[in-house]
């Protein structure tokens, strides 16, 4: 009977320790996921602002290209700017959807995967709205001047487009150079910087939680 009592007491103690560990992990998870949720709020606000800017731009540029339906150059400039603003809205909405889709009650690994999907969407979206600026400022200047630049100094437009092409090629070359295997650490730093501080902090909080869970 004494041996049975000892086994029962040991099993009871083991269950209590497991319950305490589970409770401690849940409290830590709540804390880290709350930090991750709060850390992503600036990103959500920024994407909401981007959507508003894109929507406002569409309202501004749509009447412009409609007024110049019979002027191909100005029509093209207005449509390019309108399409870019639409891209701002779409990219912002995709990132916002990724943020809203994160289930903080899910297992840690699932949350990490959702954050990774958010990071991928944010980086790709950043390229979509960022890289066109090598060129997009040219039609913007043309529209702001209502086509006077095309009439008075078309060579300036050609030079600016050539500079944009060189800049875009240089960006592509630098990305390839930075991501070569011998510069893997440098490439990871660039990728981290492109991911944004909010996402990096959220990932760090979840990585700490995952390490605790493994231990």
C-alpha positions as a Markdown table, in Angstrom:
| # | Residue | x | y | z |
|---|---|---|---|---|
| 1 | Unk | 0.0 | 0.0 | 0.0 |
| 2 | Unk | 2.8 | 2.4 | 0.8 |
| 3 | Unk | 4.3 | 1.8 | -2.7 |
| 4 | Unk | 0.9 | 2.4 | -4.3 |
| 5 | Unk | 0.5 | 5.6 | -2.3 |
| 6 | Unk | 3.9 | 6.7 | -3.4 |
| 7 | Unk | 3.2 | 6.0 | -7.1 |
| 8 | Unk | -0.2 | 7.9 | -6.8 |
| 9 | Unk | 1.5 | 10.8 | -5.1 |
| 10 | Unk | 4.2 | 10.9 | -7.8 |
| 11 | Unk | 1.6 | 10.8 | -10.6 |
| 12 | Unk | -0.4 | 13.6 | -8.9 |
| 13 | Unk | 2.8 | 15.7 | -8.6 |
| 14 | Unk | 3.7 | 15.0 | -12.2 |
| 15 | Unk | 0.2 | 16.1 | -13.4 |
| 16 | Unk | 0.4 | 19.3 | -11.4 |
| 17 | Unk | 3.8 | 20.1 | -12.8 |
| 18 | Unk | 2.5 | 19.5 | -16.3 |
| 19 | Unk | -0.4 | 21.8 | -15.6 |
| 20 | Unk | 1.9 | 24.5 | -14.2 |
| 21 | Unk | 4.1 | 24.2 | -17.2 |
| 22 | Unk | 1.2 | 24.4 | -19.6 |
| 23 | Unk | -0.2 | 27.4 | -17.7 |
| 24 | Unk | 3.2 | 29.1 | -17.6 |
| 25 | Unk | 3.6 | 28.6 | -21.4 |
| 26 | Unk | 0.1 | 29.9 | -22.1 |
| 27 | Unk | 0.8 | 33.0 | -20.1 |
| 28 | Unk | 4.1 | 33.5 | -21.9 |
| 29 | Unk | 2.3 | 32.9 | -25.3 |
| 30 | Unk | -0.4 | 35.4 | -24.4 |
| 31 | Unk | 2.3 | 38.0 | -23.6 |
| 32 | Unk | 4.4 | 37.4 | -26.7 |
| 33 | Unk | 1.4 | 37.3 | -29.1 |
| 34 | Unk | 0.0 | 40.5 | -27.6 |
| 35 | Unk | 3.4 | 42.1 | -28.2 |
| 36 | Unk | 3.4 | 40.8 | -31.8 |
| 37 | Unk | -0.2 | 42.1 | -32.3 |
| 38 | Unk | 0.6 | 45.5 | -30.9 |
| 39 | Unk | 3.9 | 45.6 | -32.9 |
| 40 | Unk | 2.0 | 45.1 | -36.2 |
| 41 | Unk | -0.4 | 48.0 | -35.6 |
| 42 | Unk | 1.9 | 50.6 | -37.1 |
| 43 | Unk | 2.2 | 48.5 | -40.2 |
| 44 | Unk | -1.6 | 48.2 | -40.4 |
| 45 | Unk | -1.9 | 52.0 | -40.0 |
| 46 | Unk | 0.7 | 52.6 | -42.7 |
| 47 | Unk | -1.1 | 50.2 | -45.1 |
| 48 | Unk | -4.4 | 51.9 | -44.4 |
| 49 | Unk | -2.8 | 55.3 | -45.2 |
| 50 | Unk | -1.4 | 53.8 | -48.4 |
| 51 | Unk | -4.8 | 52.6 | -49.4 |
| 52 | Unk | -6.2 | 56.1 | -48.8 |
| 53 | Unk | -3.5 | 57.7 | -50.8 |
| 54 | Unk | -4.0 | 55.3 | -53.7 |
| 55 | Unk | -7.8 | 55.8 | -53.7 |
| 56 | Unk | -7.3 | 59.6 | -53.6 |
| 57 | Unk | -4.8 | 59.4 | -56.5 |
| 58 | Unk | -7.3 | 57.3 | -58.6 |
| 59 | Unk | -9.9 | 60.0 | -58.0 |
| 60 | Unk | -7.5 | 62.7 | -59.2 |
| 61 | Unk | -6.0 | 60.9 | -62.2 |
| 62 | Unk | -9.1 | 59.3 | -63.6 |
| 63 | Unk | -10.7 | 62.6 | -64.7 |
| 64 | Unk | -7.3 | 63.7 | -66.2 |
| 65 | Unk | -6.9 | 60.8 | -68.6 |
| 66 | Unk | -10.6 | 61.0 | -69.5 |
| 67 | Unk | -10.1 | 64.6 | -70.5 |
| 68 | Unk | -7.2 | 63.6 | -72.8 |
| 69 | Unk | -8.6 | 60.6 | -74.6 |
| 70 | Unk | -7.5 | 62.0 | -77.9 |
| 71 | Unk | -4.0 | 62.9 | -76.8 |
| 72 | Unk | -2.1 | 59.6 | -76.7 |
| 73 | Unk | 0.9 | 60.8 | -74.7 |
| 74 | Unk | -1.1 | 62.5 | -71.9 |
| 75 | Unk | -3.7 | 59.7 | -71.9 |
| 76 | Unk | -0.8 | 57.1 | -71.4 |
| 77 | Unk | 0.6 | 59.2 | -68.5 |
| 78 | Unk | -2.8 | 59.5 | -66.8 |
| 79 | Unk | -3.4 | 55.8 | -67.2 |
| 80 | Unk | 0.0 | 54.9 | -65.8 |
| 81 | Unk | -0.5 | 57.0 | -62.8 |
| 82 | Unk | -4.1 | 55.7 | -62.3 |
| 83 | Unk | -2.8 | 52.1 | -62.5 |
| 84 | Unk | 0.0 | 52.9 | -60.0 |
| 85 | Unk | -2.5 | 54.2 | -57.5 |
| 86 | Unk | -4.7 | 51.2 | -58.0 |
| 87 | Unk | -1.6 | 49.1 | -57.3 |
| 88 | Unk | -1.1 | 51.0 | -54.0 |
| 89 | Unk | -4.7 | 50.1 | -53.0 |
| 90 | Unk | -4.3 | 46.4 | -54.0 |
| 91 | Unk | -0.9 | 46.0 | -52.3 |
| 92 | Unk | -2.2 | 47.7 | -49.1 |
| 93 | Unk | -5.3 | 45.6 | -49.1 |
| 94 | Unk | -3.3 | 42.4 | -49.5 |
| 95 | Unk | -1.0 | 43.2 | -46.6 |
| 96 | Unk | -4.0 | 44.3 | -44.4 |
| 97 | Unk | -5.7 | 41.0 | -45.2 |
| 98 | Unk | -2.5 | 39.1 | -44.2 |
| 99 | Unk | -2.4 | 41.0 | -40.9 |
| 100 | Unk | -6.1 | 40.3 | -40.2 |
| 101 | Unk | -5.6 | 36.6 | -41.0 |
| 102 | Unk | -3.1 | 36.0 | -38.3 |
| 103 | Unk | -4.7 | 33.7 | -35.7 |
| 104 | Unk | -2.9 | 34.3 | -32.4 |
| 105 | Unk | -4.8 | 31.5 | -30.7 |
| 106 | Unk | -3.2 | 29.0 | -33.2 |
| 107 | Unk | -0.1 | 26.9 | -32.4 |
| 108 | Unk | 3.2 | 28.8 | -32.4 |
| 109 | Unk | 4.4 | 27.2 | -35.6 |
| 110 | Unk | 1.2 | 28.1 | -37.4 |
| 111 | Unk | 1.5 | 31.8 | -36.3 |
| 112 | Unk | 5.1 | 31.8 | -37.5 |
| 113 | Unk | 4.0 | 30.6 | -40.9 |
| 114 | Unk | 1.3 | 33.3 | -41.0 |
| 115 | Unk | 3.9 | 35.9 | -40.2 |
| 116 | Unk | 6.2 | 34.5 | -42.9 |
| 117 | Unk | 3.3 | 34.9 | -45.4 |
| 118 | Unk | 2.8 | 38.4 | -44.2 |
| 119 | Unk | 6.5 | 39.2 | -44.6 |
| 120 | Unk | 6.5 | 37.8 | -48.1 |
| 121 | Unk | 3.4 | 39.8 | -49.1 |
| 122 | Unk | 4.9 | 43.0 | -47.6 |
| 123 | Unk | 8.3 | 42.5 | -49.3 |
| 124 | Unk | 6.7 | 41.7 | -52.7 |
| 125 | Unk | 4.3 | 44.6 | -52.3 |
| 126 | Unk | 7.2 | 46.9 | -51.4 |
| 127 | Unk | 8.9 | 46.0 | -54.7 |
| 128 | Unk | 5.7 | 46.5 | -56.7 |
| 129 | Unk | 5.1 | 50.0 | -55.3 |
| 130 | Unk | 8.8 | 51.0 | -54.9 |
| 131 | Unk | 10.6 | 49.9 | -58.1 |
| 132 | Unk | 8.2 | 51.8 | -60.4 |
| 133 | Unk | 9.5 | 55.1 | -58.9 |
| 134 | Unk | 12.5 | 54.8 | -61.2 |
| 135 | Unk | 10.0 | 55.8 | -63.9 |
| 136 | Unk | 6.7 | 56.9 | -62.4 |
| 137 | Unk | 7.9 | 60.4 | -61.5 |
| 138 | Unk | 8.3 | 61.1 | -65.2 |
| 139 | Unk | 4.6 | 60.8 | -66.1 |
| 140 | Unk | 3.8 | 62.5 | -62.8 |
| 141 | Unk | 5.9 | 65.6 | -63.8 |
| 142 | Unk | 4.2 | 65.6 | -67.2 |
| 143 | Unk | 0.7 | 65.5 | -65.7 |
| 144 | Unk | 1.5 | 68.2 | -63.2 |
| 145 | Unk | 2.8 | 70.3 | -66.0 |
| 146 | Unk | -0.2 | 69.3 | -68.2 |
| 147 | Unk | 2.1 | 68.1 | -70.9 |
| 148 | Unk | 4.2 | 71.2 | -71.2 |
| 149 | Unk | 7.4 | 69.2 | -70.6 |
| 150 | Unk | 6.6 | 67.0 | -73.6 |
| 151 | Unk | 6.1 | 70.0 | -75.8 |
| 152 | Unk | 9.0 | 72.2 | -74.6 |
| 153 | Unk | 11.7 | 69.7 | -73.6 |
| 154 | Unk | 11.0 | 66.1 | -74.8 |
| 155 | Unk | 14.7 | 65.4 | -74.5 |
| 156 | Unk | 14.4 | 65.9 | -70.8 |
| 157 | Unk | 11.8 | 63.1 | -70.7 |
| 158 | Unk | 14.0 | 60.8 | -72.7 |
| 159 | Unk | 17.0 | 61.5 | -70.3 |
| 160 | Unk | 14.9 | 60.8 | -67.3 |
| 161 | Unk | 13.5 | 57.6 | -68.7 |
| 162 | Unk | 17.1 | 56.5 | -69.5 |
| 163 | Unk | 18.2 | 57.3 | -66.0 |
| 164 | Unk | 15.3 | 55.3 | -64.6 |
| 165 | Unk | 16.2 | 52.3 | -66.8 |
| 166 | Unk | 19.8 | 52.5 | -65.5 |
| 167 | Unk | 18.6 | 52.8 | -61.9 |
| 168 | Unk | 16.3 | 49.8 | -62.3 |
| 169 | Unk | 19.1 | 47.7 | -63.8 |
| 170 | Unk | 21.4 | 48.8 | -61.1 |
| 171 | Unk | 18.9 | 47.8 | -58.4 |
| 172 | Unk | 18.5 | 44.3 | -60.0 |
| 173 | Unk | 22.3 | 43.9 | -60.2 |
| 174 | Unk | 22.8 | 44.9 | -56.6 |
| 175 | Unk | 20.1 | 42.5 | -55.4 |
| 176 | Unk | 21.8 | 39.7 | -57.4 |
| 177 | Unk | 25.2 | 40.7 | -56.0 |
| 178 | Unk | 24.0 | 40.9 | -52.4 |
| 179 | Unk | 22.3 | 37.5 | -52.5 |
| 180 | Unk | 25.2 | 35.5 | -53.7 |
| 181 | Unk | 26.2 | 32.6 | -51.4 |
| 182 | Unk | 29.4 | 34.2 | -50.3 |
| 183 | Unk | 27.5 | 37.2 | -49.1 |
| 184 | Unk | 24.6 | 35.3 | -47.5 |
| 185 | Unk | 24.8 | 37.2 | -44.2 |
| 186 | Unk | 24.7 | 40.6 | -46.0 |
| 187 | Unk | 21.8 | 39.4 | -48.1 |
| 188 | Unk | 19.9 | 38.3 | -45.0 |
| 189 | Unk | 20.4 | 41.8 | -43.5 |
| 190 | Unk | 19.0 | 43.4 | -46.6 |
| 191 | Unk | 16.0 | 41.0 | -46.5 |
| 192 | Unk | 15.4 | 41.9 | -42.9 |
| 193 | Unk | 15.6 | 45.6 | -43.6 |
| 194 | Unk | 13.1 | 45.1 | -46.4 |
| 195 | Unk | 10.7 | 43.3 | -44.1 |
| 196 | Unk | 10.2 | 46.3 | -41.9 |
| 197 | Unk | 10.7 | 46.8 | -38.2 |
| 198 | Unk | 7.1 | 45.8 | -37.2 |
| 199 | Unk | 7.3 | 42.4 | -38.8 |
| 200 | Unk | 10.8 | 41.7 | -37.6 |
| 201 | Unk | 9.8 | 42.5 | -34.0 |
| 202 | Unk | 6.7 | 40.2 | -34.3 |
| 203 | Unk | 8.9 | 37.4 | -35.7 |
| 204 | Unk | 11.4 | 37.8 | -32.9 |
| 205 | Unk | 8.7 | 37.5 | -30.2 |
| 206 | Unk | 7.4 | 34.3 | -31.8 |
| 207 | Unk | 10.9 | 32.9 | -32.3 |
| 208 | Unk | 11.5 | 33.4 | -28.6 |
| 209 | Unk | 8.3 | 31.7 | -27.8 |
| 210 | Unk | 9.1 | 28.8 | -30.1 |
| 211 | Unk | 12.5 | 28.3 | -28.5 |
| 212 | Unk | 10.8 | 28.2 | -25.1 |
| 213 | Unk | 8.3 | 25.6 | -26.3 |
| 214 | Unk | 11.1 | 23.4 | -27.7 |
| 215 | Unk | 13.0 | 23.6 | -24.4 |
